[in-house]
Coordinates of C-alpha atoms and ligand atoms in Angstrom, one line a residue:
Chain A
X1 CA -66.4 8.4 -45.7
X2 CA -68.3 10.7 -43.4
X3 CA -66.0 13.6 -42.5
X4 CA -67.5 13.9 -39.1
X5 CA -66.4 10.4 -38.0
X6 CA -63.0 9.8 -36.6
X7 CA -60.5 7.6 -38.6
X8 CA -59.9 4.2 -37.0
X9 CA -56.4 2.8 -36.8
X10 CA -57.4 0.1 -39.4
X11 CA -58.3 2.9 -41.8
X12 CA -55.3 5.0 -41.0
X13 CA -52.7 2.3 -41.9
X14 CA -54.2 2.2 -45.4
X15 CA -53.7 5.9 -45.9
X16 CA -50.0 6.0 -44.8
X17 CA -48.6 6.0 -48.3
X18 CA -50.9 8.7 -49.5
X19 CA -49.7 10.7 -46.4
X20 CA -46.0 10.3 -46.8
X21 CA -46.3 10.9 -50.6
X22 CA -48.0 14.3 -49.8
X23 CA -50.9 13.3 -51.9
X24 CA -53.7 13.7 -49.3
X25 CA -56.5 16.2 -49.8
X26 CA -56.7 18.8 -47.0
X27 CA -59.8 17.4 -45.3
X28 CA -58.5 13.9 -45.2
X29 CA -55.1 15.2 -44.0
X30 CA -56.9 17.0 -41.1
X31 CA -58.6 13.8 -40.0
X32 CA -55.4 11.8 -40.4
X33 CA -53.4 14.2 -38.3
X34 CA -56.1 14.4 -35.7
X35 CA -56.0 10.7 -35.3
X36 CA -52.2 10.6 -35.1
X37 CA -52.2 13.3 -32.4
X38 CA -54.2 11.1 -30.1
X39 CA -52.9 7.6 -31.1
X40 CA -49.5 6.4 -30.0
X41 CA -50.0 3.1 -31.9
X42 CA -50.5 4.9 -35.2
X43 CA -47.5 7.2 -34.6
X44 CA -45.4 4.1 -34.1
X45 CA -46.8 2.6 -37.2
X46 CA -46.0 5.7 -39.3
X47 CA -42.5 5.5 -37.8
X48 CA -42.2 1.9 -39.0
X49 CA -43.5 2.9 -42.4
X50 CA -40.9 5.6 -42.7
X51 CA -38.1 3.4 -41.5
X52 CA -39.2 0.7 -44.0
X53 CA -38.7 3.2 -46.9
X54 CA -35.3 4.1 -45.6
X55 CA -34.3 0.4 -45.2
X56 CA -35.5 -0.4 -48.7
X57 CA -33.3 2.5 -49.9
X58 CA -30.3 0.9 -48.4
X59 CA -30.4 -1.9 -51.0
X60 CA -29.1 0.4 -53.7
X61 CA -26.1 -1.1 -55.3
X62 CA -25.7 -1.4 -59.0
X63 CA -22.4 -2.9 -59.7
X64 CA -21.9 -3.3 -63.4
X65 CA -20.1 -6.6 -64.2
X66 CA -16.8 -6.0 -65.9
X67 CA -17.6 -8.2 -68.8
X68 CA -20.9 -6.4 -69.5
X69 CA -19.1 -3.1 -69.3
X70 CA -16.6 -4.3 -71.8
X71 CA -19.3 -5.5 -74.2
X72 CA -21.2 -2.2 -74.0
X73 CA -18.1 -0.1 -74.5
X74 CA -17.3 -2.2 -77.5
X75 CA -20.8 -1.4 -78.8
X76 CA -20.0 2.2 -78.2
X77 CA -16.7 2.1 -80.1
X78 CA -18.3 0.4 -83.2
X79 CA -21.1 2.9 -83.2
X80 CA -18.5 5.7 -83.0
X81 CA -16.5 4.3 -85.8
X82 CA -19.6 3.8 -88.0
X83 CA -20.7 7.3 -87.5
X84 CA -17.3 8.9 -88.0
X85 CA -16.8 7.1 -91.3
X86 CA -20.2 8.1 -92.7
Chain B
X1 CA -45.7 -5.1 -85.3
X2 CA -43.4 -2.2 -85.7
X3 CA -40.8 -1.1 -83.1
X4 CA -41.0 2.5 -82.3
X5 CA -38.1 4.5 -83.5
X6 CA -36.3 6.5 -80.8
X7 CA -37.7 9.7 -82.1
X8 CA -41.2 8.3 -81.8
X9 CA -40.4 7.1 -78.3
X10 CA -39.5 10.6 -77.4
X11 CA -42.6 12.0 -79.0
X12 CA -44.7 9.7 -76.8
X13 CA -43.3 11.3 -73.6
X14 CA -44.9 14.3 -71.9
X15 CA -42.7 17.4 -72.0
X16 CA -42.0 17.4 -68.2
X17 CA -39.6 16.8 -66.6
X18 CA -37.2 18.1 -69.3
X19 CA -33.5 17.4 -69.5
X20 CA -31.3 19.4 -67.1
X21 CA -28.3 21.4 -68.3
X22 CA -26.1 18.7 -66.9
X23 CA -27.9 16.1 -69.0
X24 CA -27.6 18.2 -72.1
X25 CA -23.9 18.3 -71.5
X26 CA -23.9 14.5 -71.4
X27 CA -25.9 14.4 -74.6
X28 CA -23.5 16.7 -76.3
X29 CA -20.6 14.6 -75.1
X30 CA -22.1 11.4 -76.4
X31 CA -22.7 13.0 -79.8
X32 CA -19.1 13.9 -79.8
X33 CA -18.1 10.3 -79.2
X34 CA -17.0 10.8 -75.6
X35 CA -16.6 7.3 -74.2
X36 CA -16.5 8.5 -70.6
X37 CA -20.0 10.0 -70.9
X38 CA -21.3 6.6 -72.2
X39 CA -19.5 4.7 -69.4
X40 CA -21.1 6.9 -66.8
X41 CA -24.6 6.3 -68.2
X42 CA -24.2 2.5 -68.4
X43 CA -22.8 2.4 -64.8
X44 CA -25.8 4.3 -63.6
X45 CA -28.6 2.6 -65.5
X46 CA -27.6 -0.7 -67.0
X47 CA -28.4 -2.9 -64.0
X48 CA -31.7 -1.3 -63.5
X49 CA -32.5 -1.7 -67.2
X50 CA -31.8 -5.4 -67.1
X51 CA -34.0 -5.8 -64.0
X52 CA -36.8 -3.9 -65.6
X53 CA -36.5 -5.8 -68.9
X54 CA -36.6 -9.1 -67.0
X55 CA -40.2 -8.4 -66.0
X56 CA -41.2 -8.6 -69.6
X57 CA -39.2 -11.4 -71.1
X58 CA -38.6 -15.0 -70.3
X59 CA -35.0 -15.1 -69.0
X60 CA -32.3 -13.1 -67.5
X61 CA -30.2 -13.7 -70.6
X62 CA -32.9 -12.2 -72.9
X63 CA -33.3 -9.3 -70.5
X64 CA -29.5 -8.6 -70.8
X65 CA -29.8 -8.8 -74.6
X66 CA -32.8 -6.4 -74.6
X67 CA -30.9 -3.9 -72.5
X68 CA -27.8 -4.1 -74.7
X69 CA -30.1 -3.6 -77.8
X70 CA -31.6 -0.6 -76.0
X71 CA -28.2 1.0 -75.6
X72 CA -27.6 0.7 -79.3
X73 CA -31.0 2.4 -79.8
X74 CA -29.8 5.1 -77.5
X75 CA -26.6 5.7 -79.5
X76 CA -28.5 5.6 -82.8
X77 CA -31.1 8.0 -81.5
X78 CA -28.9 10.4 -79.6
X79 CA -28.5 12.7 -82.6
X80 CA -32.2 13.3 -82.7
X81 CA -32.8 13.5 -78.9
X82 CA -34.3 17.0 -78.3
X83 CA -34.2 17.1 -74.5
X84 CA -37.9 17.3 -74.1
X85 CA -37.8 14.6 -71.4
X86 CA -35.0 13.7 -69.0
X87 CA -32.4 11.5 -70.6
X88 CA -33.1 8.8 -68.0
X89 CA -36.8 8.7 -68.9
X90 CA -35.9 8.6 -72.6
X91 CA -33.4 5.7 -72.2
X92 CA -35.8 3.7 -70.1
X93 CA -38.6 4.3 -72.5
X94 CA -36.5 2.9 -75.3
X95 CA -35.8 -0.1 -73.1
X96 CA -39.4 -0.7 -72.2
X97 CA -40.5 -0.4 -75.9
X98 CA -37.9 -3.0 -76.9
X99 CA -38.9 -5.3 -74.0
X100 CA -42.6 -5.0 -74.9
X101 CA -41.8 -5.9 -78.6
X102 CA -39.8 -8.8 -77.4
X103 CA -42.5 -10.0 -75.1
X104 CA -45.1 -9.9 -77.8
X105 CA -42.8 -11.9 -80.0
X106 CA -42.4 -14.4 -77.2
X107 CA -46.2 -14.2 -76.8
X108 CA -45.9 -13.3 -73.1
X109 CA -48.4 -11.3 -71.2
X110 CA -47.3 -7.8 -70.2
X111 CA -46.8 -7.2 -66.5
X112 CA -48.8 -4.0 -66.4
X113 CA -51.4 -4.8 -69.0
X114 CA -54.3 -6.2 -66.8
X115 CA -53.3 -3.9 -64.0
X116 CA -56.3 -1.6 -63.7
X117 CA -58.5 -4.6 -63.3
X118 CA -56.4 -6.8 -61.1
X119 CA -55.6 -4.0 -58.7
X120 CA -59.1 -3.4 -57.7
X121 CA -60.2 -7.0 -57.6
X122 CA -57.8 -8.0 -54.9
X123 CA -58.0 -6.1 -51.6
X124 CA -55.0 -6.9 -49.5
X125 CA -54.9 -5.1 -46.2
X126 CA -51.6 -3.4 -45.2
X127 CA -51.8 -4.9 -41.7
X128 CA -53.2 -8.3 -40.5
X129 CA -56.9 -7.7 -39.6
X130 CA -56.3 -9.5 -36.3
X131 CA -54.2 -6.6 -35.1
X132 CA -57.3 -4.5 -34.7
X133 CA -60.2 -4.9 -32.3
X134 CA -63.2 -6.3 -33.9
X135 CA -65.8 -6.1 -31.1
X136 CA -68.4 -3.4 -31.8
X137 CA -68.1 -0.3 -29.8
X138 CA -65.9 2.7 -29.2
X139 CA -62.6 1.0 -30.0
X140 CA -63.6 -1.1 -32.9
X141 CA -60.9 -0.9 -35.6
X142 CA -58.3 0.3 -33.1
X143 CA -55.0 -1.5 -32.3
X144 CA -55.2 -4.5 -30.1
X145 CA -51.7 -3.8 -29.0
X146 CA -49.5 -1.0 -30.3
X147 CA -46.7 -1.4 -32.8
X148 CA -43.4 -0.1 -31.5
X149 CA -41.4 2.7 -33.2
X150 CA -38.2 1.6 -35.0
X151 CA -36.4 4.9 -35.1
X152 CA -35.4 4.4 -31.5
X153 CA -33.6 1.1 -32.3
X154 CA -29.8 1.2 -32.5
X155 CA -28.6 2.0 -36.0
X156 CA -26.5 -1.2 -36.1
X157 CA -29.7 -3.2 -35.7
X158 CA -31.5 -1.3 -38.4
X159 CA -28.7 -1.5 -40.8
X160 CA -27.6 -5.1 -39.9
X161 CA -26.9 -7.6 -42.7
X162 CA -29.9 -9.6 -41.5
X163 CA -32.3 -6.6 -42.0
X164 CA -31.0 -6.1 -45.5
X165 CA -31.4 -9.8 -46.2
X166 CA -35.1 -9.7 -45.0
X167 CA -35.8 -6.6 -47.1
X168 CA -34.3 -8.0 -50.2
X169 CA -36.2 -11.3 -49.7
X170 CA -39.5 -9.5 -49.1
X171 CA -39.1 -7.4 -52.3
X172 CA -38.2 -10.5 -54.3
X173 CA -41.4 -12.2 -53.2
X174 CA -43.7 -9.4 -54.4
X175 CA -45.8 -9.6 -57.5
X176 CA -43.8 -8.2 -60.5
X177 CA -45.7 -4.9 -60.8
X178 CA -45.3 -4.1 -57.1
X179 CA -41.7 -5.2 -57.2
X180 CA -41.0 -2.8 -60.1
X181 CA -42.7 0.2 -58.5
X182 CA -40.9 -0.2 -55.1
X183 CA -37.6 -0.7 -56.8
X184 CA -37.9 2.3 -59.0
X185 CA -39.3 4.5 -56.3
X186 CA -37.4 3.5 -53.1
X187 CA -34.2 1.9 -54.4
X188 CA -33.5 3.8 -57.6
X189 CA -35.0 7.1 -56.3
X190 CA -37.4 7.8 -59.2
X191 CA -40.2 10.3 -58.7
X192 CA -43.8 9.1 -58.8
X193 CA -44.3 11.0 -62.1
X194 CA -41.3 9.4 -63.7
X195 CA -42.6 6.0 -62.8
X196 CA -46.1 6.7 -64.1
X197 CA -44.7 7.9 -67.4
X198 CA -42.3 5.0 -67.8
X199 CA -44.8 2.2 -66.9
X200 CA -47.8 4.0 -68.4
X201 CA -49.8 3.6 -65.3
X202 CA -52.0 6.2 -63.5
X203 CA -50.8 8.2 -60.5
X204 CA -53.4 6.3 -58.4
X205 CA -52.4 2.9 -59.4
X206 CA -48.7 3.7 -58.9
X207 CA -49.6 4.7 -55.3
X208 CA -51.6 1.5 -54.7
X209 CA -48.7 -0.7 -55.9
X210 CA -46.3 1.3 -53.8
X211 CA -48.5 1.1 -50.8
X212 CA -48.9 -2.7 -51.0
X213 CA -45.2 -3.2 -51.7
X214 CA -44.1 -1.1 -48.7
X215 CA -46.7 -2.6 -46.5
X216 CA -45.5 -6.1 -47.2
X217 CA -41.9 -5.2 -46.6
X218 CA -42.9 -3.7 -43.2
X219 CA -44.8 -6.8 -42.3
X220 CA -41.8 -9.0 -43.0
X221 CA -39.6 -6.8 -40.9
X222 CA -41.9 -6.4 -38.0
X223 CA -41.4 -9.6 -36.1
X224 CA -37.6 -9.2 -36.5
X225 CA -37.4 -5.6 -35.5
X226 CA -39.9 -5.8 -32.7
X227 CA -37.9 -8.5 -30.8
X228 CA -36.5 -7.1 -27.7
Ligands
ZN1 ZN1 -54.5 4.7 -34.3

């Protein structure tokens, strides 16, 4: 990509992950932020991308079924018995 | 085909990020036979382990079995765990090694094996191309009409049951490798580095998978969250 040319919106949306991950080289970062400063649409897109990450994060729920918990604790107890009798 | 021992699994890992003092306390407790320490580990990680294993093996029941086997591997290897990696990375590496062995036995292809190739063959845009102007000139490649910000929406709308359902559905429909990366990164809260180590993928590929996964979830949400 020519560093002189402006990023288009179509190009910017493909760089959003690199941007939010903080993985962008300085020159690319400069062009990215330059475009953002003048483009309301891309600012809104970035906002959607950030909200998406937050909403995916809301799915966190790892409930361990009681039966599985019992099985695993049983594994633990037999392991413990076998090591203490060695 | 030999299964890696837990010590060998640890030797495969890079030395960063190491176990934290908290984790070393858990390791010590486990070695002393503290059931509470083990219970807290299984509560944190077991469900994620089963989900990860299910990407490699044929059924949910086998995935559950693989995860349970991995816990036994953890217990058997804990005496030799040196804290050179975080305990989480170590546990999940044992899991992935077991799942891979099982997948080979079942003669199944590995979800991340042909990744390097397939990633660069398919070029899926994050946003439908029709959203951008295509007529040559100053505004080619710019938005036809702007997306709208979501952070100004009422929180009840963003956190509604329907939003959650759409997000879960979107993730479930992703290709396995994308599904795994977005789940580890954005649901389980792993760092990029931890994901790369666990799945033995490059930093760049991790980012491409994450990018595509997040972009698809956003696309699924857009019509719903942009309704006035
Ligand atoms: Zn733009």
